[in-house]
Amino acid sequence: TEIYTLSLHDALPICAIFALEMGPFAPDSNPPRIVTPKTPLTPKTAKAPDSAPSVVAPSGPDADGLRPTMPATFAEVEGYRTAIAKWEPKKATLKGDDAANLVELYSRGMLEFRGNEVWKTDAKALLPALDDGIASQRARLYARLADGDLEAVSGVETWAKGKADPHAQYLLGHALQRKGDWGAARTAFAAAATDSTLLGARRLHAQLTLKAGEVDAARAKYESLYGEAAGAPAVTLDLASIAVQKNEKARAQKLIGQVLALQSSRLDPASRAQALVLNARIALSEERMDQAREGLEKAVRADPRNVEAIELLSAQYVRDGAWDKALAQLELLRSEEHTSELQS
C-alpha cells in the first residue's frame, strides 16, 4: 500500500512515466561472447576469505534486539578485504593458480558487493596472468560473470552441474540470479549456505526469500546474520525495510540510524540513499511531509539512480505545486528508465 497517493487529476500527467518495472537484479545484455572451457571444471576450491572474520561481532542485544554497531561493512565482516589484502602486495608477480585465486576473490567480492570498480579493474588487469589450468578457467568464468557477461552463465551451469560443493553452488546461484531464474538461484544459495562461512550465500538466500514474499522466513535469516554483522548496510537495511513493512517504526529508525552513523568510507552512496528513502517513507506515513521531502532530496543527491527516491520526490513536488522541480525529477526518471532499457 502506497503511503501517499496522487489524485487522479495530478497523476495523469506523470502516470505513464511512473510505470516502471525495475528489479534489483536487472541483467545486462549483448555481452561479449565467452567460449566455455571444454575441460570439465573440477578443481579444488580457490582459497576462500578467512573463515574467522577480521571484525568480532558484538554481543548483548538491547530490548529492541539491536546490537552495538560494528565499524565495518559486510565485505569486511566476511573477510574479503582481509583475504584480498594478503595477496595484493604480490599482485604484480602472481601467475597461474595464484593469480586465479586473487581474480576469484575480486570477482566473488564484485558479485556480492556491486559497484566496486576498483576490484573490477584489478581483476581484469590480472587476466593475462592466468594460464590454461582448470583453476584459471574457473577464475575466468567468475570474472566474466562478475563483469556482466551473460554468456558466462551457460559455462557456470555446465561446470556446476552435479556438484554439491557449497562453493560450486554459490557460483551457480550467482549465474542463475543473473539469468533471472530467482527460484533456482535461491535453491543454489540455500545449498551454498550449508557452509556457515559463506556469509554471502546466507545473505543472498535471505534476500531472495524476501523477494519471494516470505517476509517472516527472510526476517529470521537476516536476524541470524545481523548477530554477526550488526550495522553492516547489506544486512541492516533489509531488516529495516522489513520493520517498515511490519509497521515497527521505532525499530526501523534505530536500524536506519545504525547505517547512517557509519563512516562515509564504509557507506556507499546507494546504501545511504536507501536508508534515507526508508526514513522518508516513515515520515510520509506520519505526515511529516517537509522532513520526507528533505530526506528524499538527500537520497537523490546521494544516488541519482535510485528510482524509488526519484518517484517519491516527484510526487512530493507535485503535491506542493512545485511543477518545475517535479518536471526535473520526471526527466531524471525518464533518463534512468532509458538507461535501464539499454542495459536490459
mmCIF file of C-alpha atoms in Angstrom, residues 18-230:
data_model
loop_
_atom_site.group_PDB
_atom_site.id
_atom_site.type_symbol
_atom_site.label_atom_id
_atom_site.label_comp_id
_atom_site.label_asym_id
_atom_site.label_seq_id
_atom_site.Cartn_x
_atom_site.Cartn_y
_atom_site.Cartn_z
ATOM 1 C CA PHE A 18 5.903 6.071 -13.297
ATOM 2 C CA ALA A 19 5.001 2.747 -14.905
ATOM 3 C CA LEU A 20 8.444 1.253 -14.378
ATOM 4 C CA GLU A 21 9.479 -2.296 -13.802
ATOM 5 C CA MET A 22 12.994 -2.333 -12.383
ATOM 6 C CA GLY A 23 14.167 -5.267 -10.250
ATOM 7 C CA PRO A 24 17.267 -5.240 -8.066
ATOM 8 C CA PHE A 25 18.949 -7.843 -10.268
ATOM 9 C CA ALA A 26 18.386 -6.468 -13.778
ATOM 10 C CA PRO A 27 20.833 -8.362 -16.021
ATOM 11 C CA ASP A 28 22.979 -6.801 -18.682
ATOM 12 C CA SER A 29 22.555 -7.782 -22.318
ATOM 13 C CA ASN A 30 24.577 -8.056 -25.514
ATOM 14 C CA PRO A 31 27.702 -9.203 -23.646
ATOM 15 C CA PRO A 32 30.975 -10.217 -25.292
ATOM 16 C CA ARG A 33 30.967 -13.900 -26.186
ATOM 17 C CA ILE A 34 32.671 -16.362 -23.871
ATOM 18 C CA VAL A 35 33.945 -19.746 -25.001
ATOM 19 C CA THR A 36 33.038 -22.394 -22.435
ATOM 20 C CA PRO A 37 36.096 -24.458 -21.481
ATOM 21 C CA LYS A 38 35.943 -27.976 -22.903
ATOM 22 C CA THR A 39 37.814 -29.442 -19.964
ATOM 23 C CA PRO A 40 35.404 -30.319 -17.115
ATOM 24 C CA LEU A 41 35.918 -27.774 -14.390
ATOM 25 C CA THR A 42 36.578 -29.823 -11.264
ATOM 26 C CA PRO A 43 39.427 -28.019 -9.499
ATOM 27 C CA LYS A 44 39.879 -27.565 -5.829
ATOM 28 C CA THR A 45 38.022 -24.573 -4.465
ATOM 29 C CA ALA A 46 40.045 -21.383 -4.533
ATOM 30 C CA LYS A 47 41.179 -20.121 -1.188
ATOM 31 C CA ALA A 48 38.175 -18.522 0.463
ATOM 32 C CA PRO A 49 38.198 -15.437 2.642
ATOM 33 C CA ASP A 50 39.348 -16.150 6.160
ATOM 34 C CA SER A 51 36.734 -18.181 7.979
ATOM 35 C CA ALA A 52 37.459 -16.140 11.100
ATOM 36 C CA PRO A 53 36.096 -12.637 10.398
ATOM 37 C CA SER A 54 38.500 -9.777 10.909
ATOM 38 C CA VAL A 55 35.851 -8.000 12.993
ATOM 39 C CA VAL A 56 34.338 -9.737 16.010
ATOM 40 C CA ALA A 57 30.558 -9.447 16.196
ATOM 41 C CA PRO A 58 29.305 -7.674 19.320
ATOM 42 C CA SER A 59 27.061 -9.411 21.819
ATOM 43 C CA GLY A 60 24.265 -8.305 24.096
ATOM 44 C CA PRO A 61 21.264 -7.101 22.049
ATOM 45 C CA ASP A 62 19.115 -4.441 23.695
ATOM 46 C CA ALA A 63 15.360 -4.597 24.302
ATOM 47 C CA ASP A 64 14.704 -3.916 20.610
ATOM 48 C CA GLY A 65 17.069 -6.661 19.524
ATOM 49 C CA LEU A 66 19.684 -4.157 18.328
ATOM 50 C CA ARG A 67 23.369 -4.806 18.828
ATOM 51 C CA PRO A 68 26.149 -2.206 19.032
ATOM 52 C CA THR A 69 27.144 -1.167 15.530
ATOM 53 C CA MET A 70 30.395 -2.572 14.215
ATOM 54 C CA PRO A 71 32.565 -0.090 12.279
ATOM 55 C CA ALA A 72 32.662 -2.458 9.322
ATOM 56 C CA THR A 73 30.996 -3.311 6.051
ATOM 57 C CA PHE A 74 29.635 -6.766 5.332
ATOM 58 C CA ALA A 75 32.594 -7.350 2.996
ATOM 59 C CA GLU A 76 34.944 -6.731 5.902
ATOM 60 C CA VAL A 77 32.997 -8.957 8.268
ATOM 61 C CA GLU A 78 33.015 -11.730 5.705
ATOM 62 C CA GLY A 79 36.778 -11.419 5.340
ATOM 63 C CA TYR A 80 37.057 -10.363 1.700
ATOM 64 C CA ARG A 81 39.119 -7.274 2.315
ATOM 65 C CA THR A 82 41.471 -9.124 4.651
ATOM 66 C CA ALA A 83 41.952 -12.010 2.221
ATOM 67 C CA ILE A 84 42.491 -9.709 -0.755
ATOM 68 C CA ALA A 85 44.913 -7.534 1.203
ATOM 69 C CA LYS A 86 47.129 -10.557 1.840
ATOM 70 C CA TRP A 87 47.545 -11.177 -1.884
ATOM 71 C CA GLU A 88 47.713 -7.649 -3.271
ATOM 72 C CA PRO A 89 51.337 -6.861 -2.288
ATOM 73 C CA LYS A 90 52.392 -9.744 -4.564
ATOM 74 C CA LYS A 91 49.906 -8.910 -7.314
ATOM 75 C CA ALA A 92 52.494 -7.871 -9.906
ATOM 76 C CA THR A 93 54.282 -11.227 -9.724
ATOM 77 C CA LEU A 94 51.318 -13.589 -9.483
ATOM 78 C CA LYS A 95 50.933 -16.238 -12.171
ATOM 79 C CA GLY A 96 48.740 -19.261 -12.841
ATOM 80 C CA ASP A 97 46.843 -20.636 -9.861
ATOM 81 C CA ASP A 98 47.936 -17.804 -7.544
ATOM 82 C CA ALA A 99 46.681 -15.191 -9.984
ATOM 83 C CA ALA A 100 43.486 -17.218 -10.403
ATOM 84 C CA ASN A 101 42.952 -17.186 -6.646
ATOM 85 C CA LEU A 102 43.097 -13.380 -6.475
ATOM 86 C CA VAL A 103 40.937 -12.957 -9.587
ATOM 87 C CA GLU A 104 38.364 -15.228 -7.961
ATOM 88 C CA LEU A 105 38.441 -13.250 -4.717
ATOM 89 C CA TYR A 106 37.965 -9.979 -6.610
ATOM 90 C CA SER A 107 35.139 -11.500 -8.651
ATOM 91 C CA ARG A 108 33.326 -13.009 -5.682
ATOM 92 C CA GLY A 109 33.574 -9.643 -3.968
ATOM 93 C CA MET A 110 32.113 -7.913 -7.025
ATOM 94 C CA LEU A 111 29.258 -10.413 -7.265
ATOM 95 C CA GLU A 112 28.252 -9.809 -3.659
ATOM 96 C CA PHE A 113 29.050 -6.110 -3.352
ATOM 97 C CA ARG A 114 28.148 -4.424 -6.620
ATOM 98 C CA GLY A 115 29.751 -1.195 -7.644
ATOM 99 C CA ASN A 116 33.340 -1.825 -6.552
ATOM 100 C CA GLU A 117 35.025 -0.575 -9.711
ATOM 101 C CA VAL A 118 38.492 -0.968 -8.177
ATOM 102 C CA TRP A 119 38.014 -4.713 -7.748
ATOM 103 C CA LYS A 120 36.631 -4.970 -11.273
ATOM 104 C CA THR A 121 39.595 -3.119 -12.769
ATOM 105 C CA ASP A 122 42.129 -5.122 -10.766
ATOM 106 C CA ALA A 123 40.519 -8.436 -11.737
ATOM 107 C CA LYS A 124 40.665 -7.535 -15.443
ATOM 108 C CA ALA A 125 44.307 -6.477 -15.117
ATOM 109 C CA LEU A 126 45.193 -9.923 -13.756
ATOM 110 C CA LEU A 127 43.517 -11.947 -16.503
ATOM 111 C CA PRO A 128 46.660 -12.040 -18.727
ATOM 112 C CA ALA A 129 48.488 -13.733 -15.835
ATOM 113 C CA LEU A 130 46.146 -16.733 -15.941
ATOM 114 C CA ASP A 131 47.146 -19.944 -17.679
ATOM 115 C CA ASP A 132 45.229 -22.821 -19.255
ATOM 116 C CA GLY A 133 44.789 -24.688 -15.991
ATOM 117 C CA ILE A 134 41.421 -25.566 -14.554
ATOM 118 C CA ALA A 135 41.715 -23.020 -11.736
ATOM 119 C CA SER A 136 42.304 -20.292 -14.308
ATOM 120 C CA GLN A 137 39.365 -21.492 -16.390
ATOM 121 C CA ARG A 138 37.118 -21.173 -13.363
ATOM 122 C CA ALA A 139 38.569 -17.756 -12.480
ATOM 123 C CA ARG A 140 37.766 -16.519 -15.976
ATOM 124 C CA LEU A 141 34.178 -17.671 -15.547
ATOM 125 C CA TYR A 142 33.984 -15.863 -12.222
ATOM 126 C CA ALA A 143 35.439 -12.664 -13.694
ATOM 127 C CA ARG A 144 33.189 -12.654 -16.763
ATOM 128 C CA LEU A 145 30.083 -13.339 -14.717
ATOM 129 C CA ALA A 146 31.013 -10.570 -12.281
ATOM 130 C CA ASP A 147 31.556 -8.236 -15.240
ATOM 131 C CA GLY A 148 28.020 -8.868 -16.501
ATOM 132 C CA ASP A 149 28.798 -11.363 -19.272
ATOM 133 C CA LEU A 150 25.581 -13.351 -19.717
ATOM 134 C CA GLU A 151 27.341 -15.879 -21.958
ATOM 135 C CA ALA A 152 29.283 -16.921 -18.856
ATOM 136 C CA VAL A 153 26.060 -18.244 -17.329
ATOM 137 C CA SER A 154 25.999 -21.343 -19.525
ATOM 138 C CA GLY A 155 29.645 -22.004 -18.722
ATOM 139 C CA VAL A 156 28.947 -21.836 -14.998
ATOM 140 C CA GLU A 157 25.901 -24.099 -15.339
ATOM 141 C CA THR A 158 27.995 -26.674 -17.204
ATOM 142 C CA TRP A 159 30.736 -26.562 -14.597
ATOM 143 C CA ALA A 160 28.454 -26.700 -11.558
ATOM 144 C CA LYS A 161 26.171 -29.449 -12.881
ATOM 145 C CA GLY A 162 26.028 -32.316 -10.416
ATOM 146 C CA LYS A 163 28.318 -30.652 -7.889
ATOM 147 C CA ALA A 164 27.047 -30.491 -4.311
ATOM 148 C CA ASP A 165 30.067 -28.498 -3.160
ATOM 149 C CA PRO A 166 28.845 -25.265 -1.461
ATOM 150 C CA HIS A 167 31.340 -23.130 -3.398
ATOM 151 C CA ALA A 168 30.107 -24.558 -6.711
ATOM 152 C CA GLN A 169 26.511 -23.892 -5.662
ATOM 153 C CA TYR A 170 27.483 -20.374 -4.637
ATOM 154 C CA LEU A 171 28.765 -19.531 -8.123
ATOM 155 C CA LEU A 172 25.791 -21.306 -9.696
ATOM 156 C CA GLY A 173 23.448 -19.183 -7.578
ATOM 157 C CA HIS A 174 25.016 -16.011 -8.937
ATOM 158 C CA ALA A 175 24.760 -17.303 -12.514
ATOM 159 C CA LEU A 176 21.089 -18.227 -12.125
ATOM 160 C CA GLN A 177 20.377 -14.898 -10.442
ATOM 161 C CA ARG A 178 21.983 -13.061 -13.352
ATOM 162 C CA LYS A 179 19.833 -15.191 -15.660
ATOM 163 C CA GLY A 180 16.700 -14.114 -13.778
ATOM 164 C CA ASP A 181 15.864 -17.605 -12.526
ATOM 165 C CA TRP A 182 15.164 -16.496 -8.959
ATOM 166 C CA GLY A 183 13.742 -19.782 -7.676
ATOM 167 C CA ALA A 184 16.672 -21.866 -8.890
ATOM 168 C CA ALA A 185 19.126 -19.240 -7.646
ATOM 169 C CA ARG A 186 17.515 -19.334 -4.224
ATOM 170 C CA THR A 187 17.856 -23.134 -4.143
ATOM 171 C CA ALA A 188 21.524 -22.900 -5.098
ATOM 172 C CA PHE A 189 22.245 -20.282 -2.439
ATOM 173 C CA ALA A 190 20.452 -22.444 0.132
ATOM 174 C CA ALA A 191 22.805 -25.309 -0.753
ATOM 175 C CA ALA A 192 25.807 -22.975 -0.557
ATOM 176 C CA ALA A 193 24.638 -21.638 2.810
ATOM 177 C CA THR A 194 25.211 -25.065 4.364
ATOM 178 C CA ASP A 195 28.785 -23.804 4.651
ATOM 179 C CA SER A 196 28.353 -21.345 7.522
ATOM 180 C CA THR A 197 31.495 -19.431 6.473
ATOM 181 C CA LEU A 198 29.794 -18.380 3.214
ATOM 182 C CA LEU A 199 28.006 -15.412 4.748
ATOM 183 C CA GLY A 200 27.322 -14.020 1.285
ATOM 184 C CA ALA A 201 25.364 -17.131 0.326
ATOM 185 C CA ARG A 202 23.320 -16.827 3.508
ATOM 186 C CA ARG A 203 22.620 -13.149 2.813
ATOM 187 C CA LEU A 204 21.613 -13.747 -0.798
ATOM 188 C CA HIS A 205 19.397 -16.657 0.216
ATOM 189 C CA ALA A 206 17.673 -14.329 2.688
ATOM 190 C CA GLN A 207 17.378 -11.645 0.005
ATOM 191 C CA LEU A 208 15.707 -13.991 -2.484
ATOM 192 C CA THR A 209 13.447 -15.358 0.257
ATOM 193 C CA LEU A 210 12.296 -11.772 0.880
ATOM 194 C CA LYS A 211 11.880 -11.226 -2.859
ATOM 195 C CA ALA A 212 9.628 -14.305 -2.928
ATOM 196 C CA GLY A 213 7.348 -12.621 -0.388
ATOM 197 C CA GLU A 214 8.236 -14.894 2.535
ATOM 198 C CA VAL A 215 8.807 -11.999 4.899
ATOM 199 C CA ASP A 216 8.899 -13.886 8.199
ATOM 200 C CA ALA A 217 11.268 -16.568 6.881
ATOM 201 C CA ALA A 218 13.533 -13.894 5.401
ATOM 202 C CA ARG A 219 13.489 -11.961 8.639
ATOM 203 C CA ALA A 220 14.680 -14.984 10.619
ATOM 204 C CA LYS A 221 17.606 -15.431 8.231
ATOM 205 C CA TYR A 222 18.526 -11.746 8.393
ATOM 206 C CA GLU A 223 18.320 -11.696 12.186
ATOM 207 C CA SER A 224 20.834 -14.534 12.306
ATOM 208 C CA LEU A 225 23.193 -12.623 10.018
ATOM 209 C CA TYR A 226 22.625 -9.418 11.972
ATOM 210 C CA GLY A 227 24.094 -11.130 15.022
ATOM 211 C CA GLU A 228 27.339 -11.483 13.066
ATOM 212 C CA ALA A 229 27.306 -8.220 11.118
ATOM 213 C CA ALA A 230 25.406 -5.655 13.191
#
